[in-house]
PDB file of C-alpha atoms in Angstrom:
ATOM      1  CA  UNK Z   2      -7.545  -7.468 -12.872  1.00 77.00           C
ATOM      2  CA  UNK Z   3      -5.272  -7.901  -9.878  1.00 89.00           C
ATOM      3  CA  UNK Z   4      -6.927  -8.926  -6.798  1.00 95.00           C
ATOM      4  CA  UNK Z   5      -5.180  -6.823  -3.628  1.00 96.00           C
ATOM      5  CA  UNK Z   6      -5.908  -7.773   0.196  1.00 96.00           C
ATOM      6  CA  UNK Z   7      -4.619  -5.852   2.850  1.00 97.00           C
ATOM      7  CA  UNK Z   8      -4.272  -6.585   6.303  1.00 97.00           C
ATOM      8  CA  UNK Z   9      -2.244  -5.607   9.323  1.00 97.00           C
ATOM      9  CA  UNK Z  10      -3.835  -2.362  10.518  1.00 97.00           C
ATOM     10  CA  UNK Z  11      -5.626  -1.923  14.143  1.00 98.00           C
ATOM     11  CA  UNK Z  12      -5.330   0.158  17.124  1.00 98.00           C
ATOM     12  CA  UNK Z  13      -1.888   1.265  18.744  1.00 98.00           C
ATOM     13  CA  UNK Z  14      -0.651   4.164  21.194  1.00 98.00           C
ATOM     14  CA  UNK Z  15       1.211   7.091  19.443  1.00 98.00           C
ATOM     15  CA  UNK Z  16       4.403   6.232  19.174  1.00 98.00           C
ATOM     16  CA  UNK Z  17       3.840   2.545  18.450  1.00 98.00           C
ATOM     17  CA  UNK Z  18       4.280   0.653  15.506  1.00 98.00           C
ATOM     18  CA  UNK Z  19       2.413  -1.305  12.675  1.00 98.00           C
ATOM     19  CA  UNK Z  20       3.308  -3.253   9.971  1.00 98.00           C
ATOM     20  CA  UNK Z  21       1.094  -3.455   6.631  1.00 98.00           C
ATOM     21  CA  UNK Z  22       0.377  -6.235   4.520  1.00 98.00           C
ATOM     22  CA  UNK Z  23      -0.659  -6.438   1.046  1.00 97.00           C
ATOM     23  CA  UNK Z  24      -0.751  -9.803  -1.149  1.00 96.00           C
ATOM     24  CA  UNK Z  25      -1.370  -9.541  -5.249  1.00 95.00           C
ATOM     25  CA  UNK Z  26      -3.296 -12.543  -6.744  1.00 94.00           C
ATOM     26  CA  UNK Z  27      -4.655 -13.073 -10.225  1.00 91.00           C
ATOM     27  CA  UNK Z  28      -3.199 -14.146 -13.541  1.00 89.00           C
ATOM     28  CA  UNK Z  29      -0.554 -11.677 -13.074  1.00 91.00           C
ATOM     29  CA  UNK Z  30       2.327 -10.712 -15.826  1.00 89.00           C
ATOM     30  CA  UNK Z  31       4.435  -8.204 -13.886  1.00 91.00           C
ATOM     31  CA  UNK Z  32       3.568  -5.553 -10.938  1.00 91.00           C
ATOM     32  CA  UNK Z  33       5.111  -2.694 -12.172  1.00 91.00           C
ATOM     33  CA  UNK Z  34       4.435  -0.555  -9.030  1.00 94.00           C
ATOM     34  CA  UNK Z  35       3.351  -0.737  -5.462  1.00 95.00           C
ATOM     35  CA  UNK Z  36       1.992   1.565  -3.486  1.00 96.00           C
ATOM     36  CA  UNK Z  37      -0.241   2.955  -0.175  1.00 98.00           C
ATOM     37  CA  UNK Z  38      -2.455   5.590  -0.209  1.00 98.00           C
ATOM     38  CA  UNK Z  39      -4.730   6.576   3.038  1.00 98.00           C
ATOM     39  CA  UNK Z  40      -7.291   8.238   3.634  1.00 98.00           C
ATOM     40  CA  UNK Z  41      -8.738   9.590   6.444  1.00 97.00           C
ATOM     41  CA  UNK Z  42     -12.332  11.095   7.009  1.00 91.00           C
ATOM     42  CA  UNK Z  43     -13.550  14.174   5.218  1.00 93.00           C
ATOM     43  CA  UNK Z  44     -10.058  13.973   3.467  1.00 95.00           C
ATOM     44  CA  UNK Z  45      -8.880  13.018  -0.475  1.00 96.00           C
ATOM     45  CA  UNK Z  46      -6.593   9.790  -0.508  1.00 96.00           C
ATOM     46  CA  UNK Z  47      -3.158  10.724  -0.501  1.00 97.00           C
ATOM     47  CA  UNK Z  48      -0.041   8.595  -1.733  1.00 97.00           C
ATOM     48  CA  UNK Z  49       1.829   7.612   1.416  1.00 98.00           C
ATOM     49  CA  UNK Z  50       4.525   5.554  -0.337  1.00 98.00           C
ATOM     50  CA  UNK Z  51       5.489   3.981  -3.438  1.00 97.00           C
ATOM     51  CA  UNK Z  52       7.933   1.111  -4.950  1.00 97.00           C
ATOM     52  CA  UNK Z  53       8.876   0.317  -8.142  1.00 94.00           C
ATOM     53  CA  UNK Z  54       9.502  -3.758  -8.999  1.00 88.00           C
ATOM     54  CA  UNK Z  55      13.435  -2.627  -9.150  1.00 89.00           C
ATOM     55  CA  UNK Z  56      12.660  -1.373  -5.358  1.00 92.00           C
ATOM     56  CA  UNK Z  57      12.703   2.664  -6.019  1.00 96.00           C
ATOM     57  CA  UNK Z  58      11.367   4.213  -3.594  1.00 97.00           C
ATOM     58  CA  UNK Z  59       9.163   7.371  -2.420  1.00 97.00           C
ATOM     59  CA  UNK Z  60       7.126   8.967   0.319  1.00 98.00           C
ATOM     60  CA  UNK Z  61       5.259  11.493   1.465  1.00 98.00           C
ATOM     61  CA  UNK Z  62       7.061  14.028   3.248  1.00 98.00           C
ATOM     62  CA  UNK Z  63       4.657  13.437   6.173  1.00 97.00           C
ATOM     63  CA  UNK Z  64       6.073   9.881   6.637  1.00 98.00           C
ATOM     64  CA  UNK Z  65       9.380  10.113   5.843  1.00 97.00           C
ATOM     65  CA  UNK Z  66      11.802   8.972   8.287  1.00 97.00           C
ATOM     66  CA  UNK Z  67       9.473   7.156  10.220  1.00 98.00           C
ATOM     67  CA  UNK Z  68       7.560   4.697   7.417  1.00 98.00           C
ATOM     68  CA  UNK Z  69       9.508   1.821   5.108  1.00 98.00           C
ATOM     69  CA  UNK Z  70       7.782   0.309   2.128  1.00 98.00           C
ATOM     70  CA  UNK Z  71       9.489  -2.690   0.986  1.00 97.00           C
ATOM     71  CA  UNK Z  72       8.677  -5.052  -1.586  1.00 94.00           C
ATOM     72  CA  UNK Z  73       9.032  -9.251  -1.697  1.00 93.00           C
ATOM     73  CA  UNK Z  74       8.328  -9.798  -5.460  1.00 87.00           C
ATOM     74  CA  UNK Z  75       8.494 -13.864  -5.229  1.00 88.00           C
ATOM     75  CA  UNK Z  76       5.705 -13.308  -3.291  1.00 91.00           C
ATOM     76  CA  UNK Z  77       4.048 -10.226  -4.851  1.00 92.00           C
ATOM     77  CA  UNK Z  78       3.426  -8.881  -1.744  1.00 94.00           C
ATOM     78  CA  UNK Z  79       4.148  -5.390  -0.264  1.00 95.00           C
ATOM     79  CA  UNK Z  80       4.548  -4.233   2.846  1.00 97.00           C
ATOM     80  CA  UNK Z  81       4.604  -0.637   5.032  1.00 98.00           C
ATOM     81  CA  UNK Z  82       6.499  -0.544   8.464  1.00 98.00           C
ATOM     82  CA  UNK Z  83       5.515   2.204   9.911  1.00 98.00           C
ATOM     83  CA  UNK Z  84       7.334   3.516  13.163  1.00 98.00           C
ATOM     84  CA  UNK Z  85       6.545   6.146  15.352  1.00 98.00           C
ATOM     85  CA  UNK Z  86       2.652   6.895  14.809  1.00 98.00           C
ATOM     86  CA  UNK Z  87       1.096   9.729  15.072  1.00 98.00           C
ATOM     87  CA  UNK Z  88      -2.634  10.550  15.828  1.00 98.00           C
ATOM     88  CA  UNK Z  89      -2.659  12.196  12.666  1.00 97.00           C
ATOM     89  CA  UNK Z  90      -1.454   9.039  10.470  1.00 98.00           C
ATOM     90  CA  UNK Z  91      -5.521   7.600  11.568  1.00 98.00           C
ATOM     91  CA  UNK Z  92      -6.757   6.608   8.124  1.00 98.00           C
ATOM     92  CA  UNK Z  93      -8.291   3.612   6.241  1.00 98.00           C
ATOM     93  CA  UNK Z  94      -4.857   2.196   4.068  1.00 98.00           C
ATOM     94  CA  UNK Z  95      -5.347   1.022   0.603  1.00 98.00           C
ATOM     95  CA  UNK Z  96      -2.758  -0.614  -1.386  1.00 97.00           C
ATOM     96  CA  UNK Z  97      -2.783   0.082  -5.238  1.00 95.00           C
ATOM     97  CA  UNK Z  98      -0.408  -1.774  -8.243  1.00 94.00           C
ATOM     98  CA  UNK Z  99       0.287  -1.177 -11.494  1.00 94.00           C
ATOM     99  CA  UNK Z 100       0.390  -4.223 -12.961  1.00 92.00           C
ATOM    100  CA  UNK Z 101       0.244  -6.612 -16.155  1.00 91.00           C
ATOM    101  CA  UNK Z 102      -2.552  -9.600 -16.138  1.00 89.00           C
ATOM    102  CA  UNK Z 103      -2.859 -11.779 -18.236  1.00 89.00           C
ATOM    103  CA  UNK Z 104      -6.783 -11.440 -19.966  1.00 87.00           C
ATOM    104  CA  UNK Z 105      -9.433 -14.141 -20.892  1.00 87.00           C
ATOM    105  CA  UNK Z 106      -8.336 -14.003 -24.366  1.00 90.00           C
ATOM    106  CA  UNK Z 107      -4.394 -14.248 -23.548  1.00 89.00           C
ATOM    107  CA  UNK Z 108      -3.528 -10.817 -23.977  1.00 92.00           C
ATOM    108  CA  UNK Z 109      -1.746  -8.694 -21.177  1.00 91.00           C
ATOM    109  CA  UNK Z 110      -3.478  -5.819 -20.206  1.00 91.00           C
ATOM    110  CA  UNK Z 111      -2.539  -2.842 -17.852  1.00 92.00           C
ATOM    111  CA  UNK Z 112      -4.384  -1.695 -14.863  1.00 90.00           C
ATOM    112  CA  UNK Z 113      -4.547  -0.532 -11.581  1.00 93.00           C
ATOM    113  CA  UNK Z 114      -5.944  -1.986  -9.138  1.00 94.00           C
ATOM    114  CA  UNK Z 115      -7.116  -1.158  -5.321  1.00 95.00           C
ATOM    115  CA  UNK Z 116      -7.371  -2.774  -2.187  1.00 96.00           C
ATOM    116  CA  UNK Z 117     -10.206  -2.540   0.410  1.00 97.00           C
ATOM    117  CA  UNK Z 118      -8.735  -1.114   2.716  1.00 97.00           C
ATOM    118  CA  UNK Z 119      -7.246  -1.390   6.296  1.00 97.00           C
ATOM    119  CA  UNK Z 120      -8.231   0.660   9.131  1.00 98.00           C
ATOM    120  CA  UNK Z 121      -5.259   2.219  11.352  1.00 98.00           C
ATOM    121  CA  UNK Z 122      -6.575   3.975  14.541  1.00 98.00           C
ATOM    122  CA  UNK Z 123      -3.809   6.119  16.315  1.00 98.00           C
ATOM    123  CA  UNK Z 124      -4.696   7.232  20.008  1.00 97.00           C
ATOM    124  CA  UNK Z 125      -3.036   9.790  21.781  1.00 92.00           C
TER     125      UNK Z 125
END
């Protein structure tokens, strides 16, 4: 399976500004699909925002306008921008792919895989 490691999150003022980190590694074949879920205490995960490898696009209605995902596949890496935070965007982040990986007995398999998460703190 993919390995995914976020990174990026902390503390900021509503109204600030954070930018998200996540880096693939493994024996990877392709990342299909990128994307960020968050979730935030006593709540599901929800998708925040998704990319395809040919850099489609999509978001939740809640952060549209204000978050970017972008995509650096060179570096199988993803990335969310987001702009103008709200108290309610506090959550733990978790970066997902859908990807190809090479197995043990040199087969490509599919999965998806999760991240550990990043903590992103909001204060009003």
């Amino acid at each position: 399976q993919v390995q995914l490691v976020e990174s990026g999150g902390g503390l900021v003022q509503a109204g600030g500004s954070l930018r998200l980190s996540c880096a693939a590694s493994g024996s990877i074949f392709s990342i299909n699909a990128m994307g960020w879920y968050r979730q935030a205490p006593g709540k599901q995960r929800e998708l925040v925002a998704s990319i395809t490898s040919g850099g489609s696009t999509n978001y939740a209605d809640s952060v549209k306008g204000r978050f970017t995902i972008s995509r650096d596949n060179a570096k199988n890496t993803v990335y969310l921008q987001m702009n103008s935070l709200k108290p309610e965007d506090t959550a733990v982040y978790y970066c997902n792919a859908d990807s190809l990986s090479w197995s043990l007995a040199g087969e490509p398999v599919a999965s998806i895989d999760w991240g550990q998460g990043t903590q992103v703190t909001v204060s009003s």
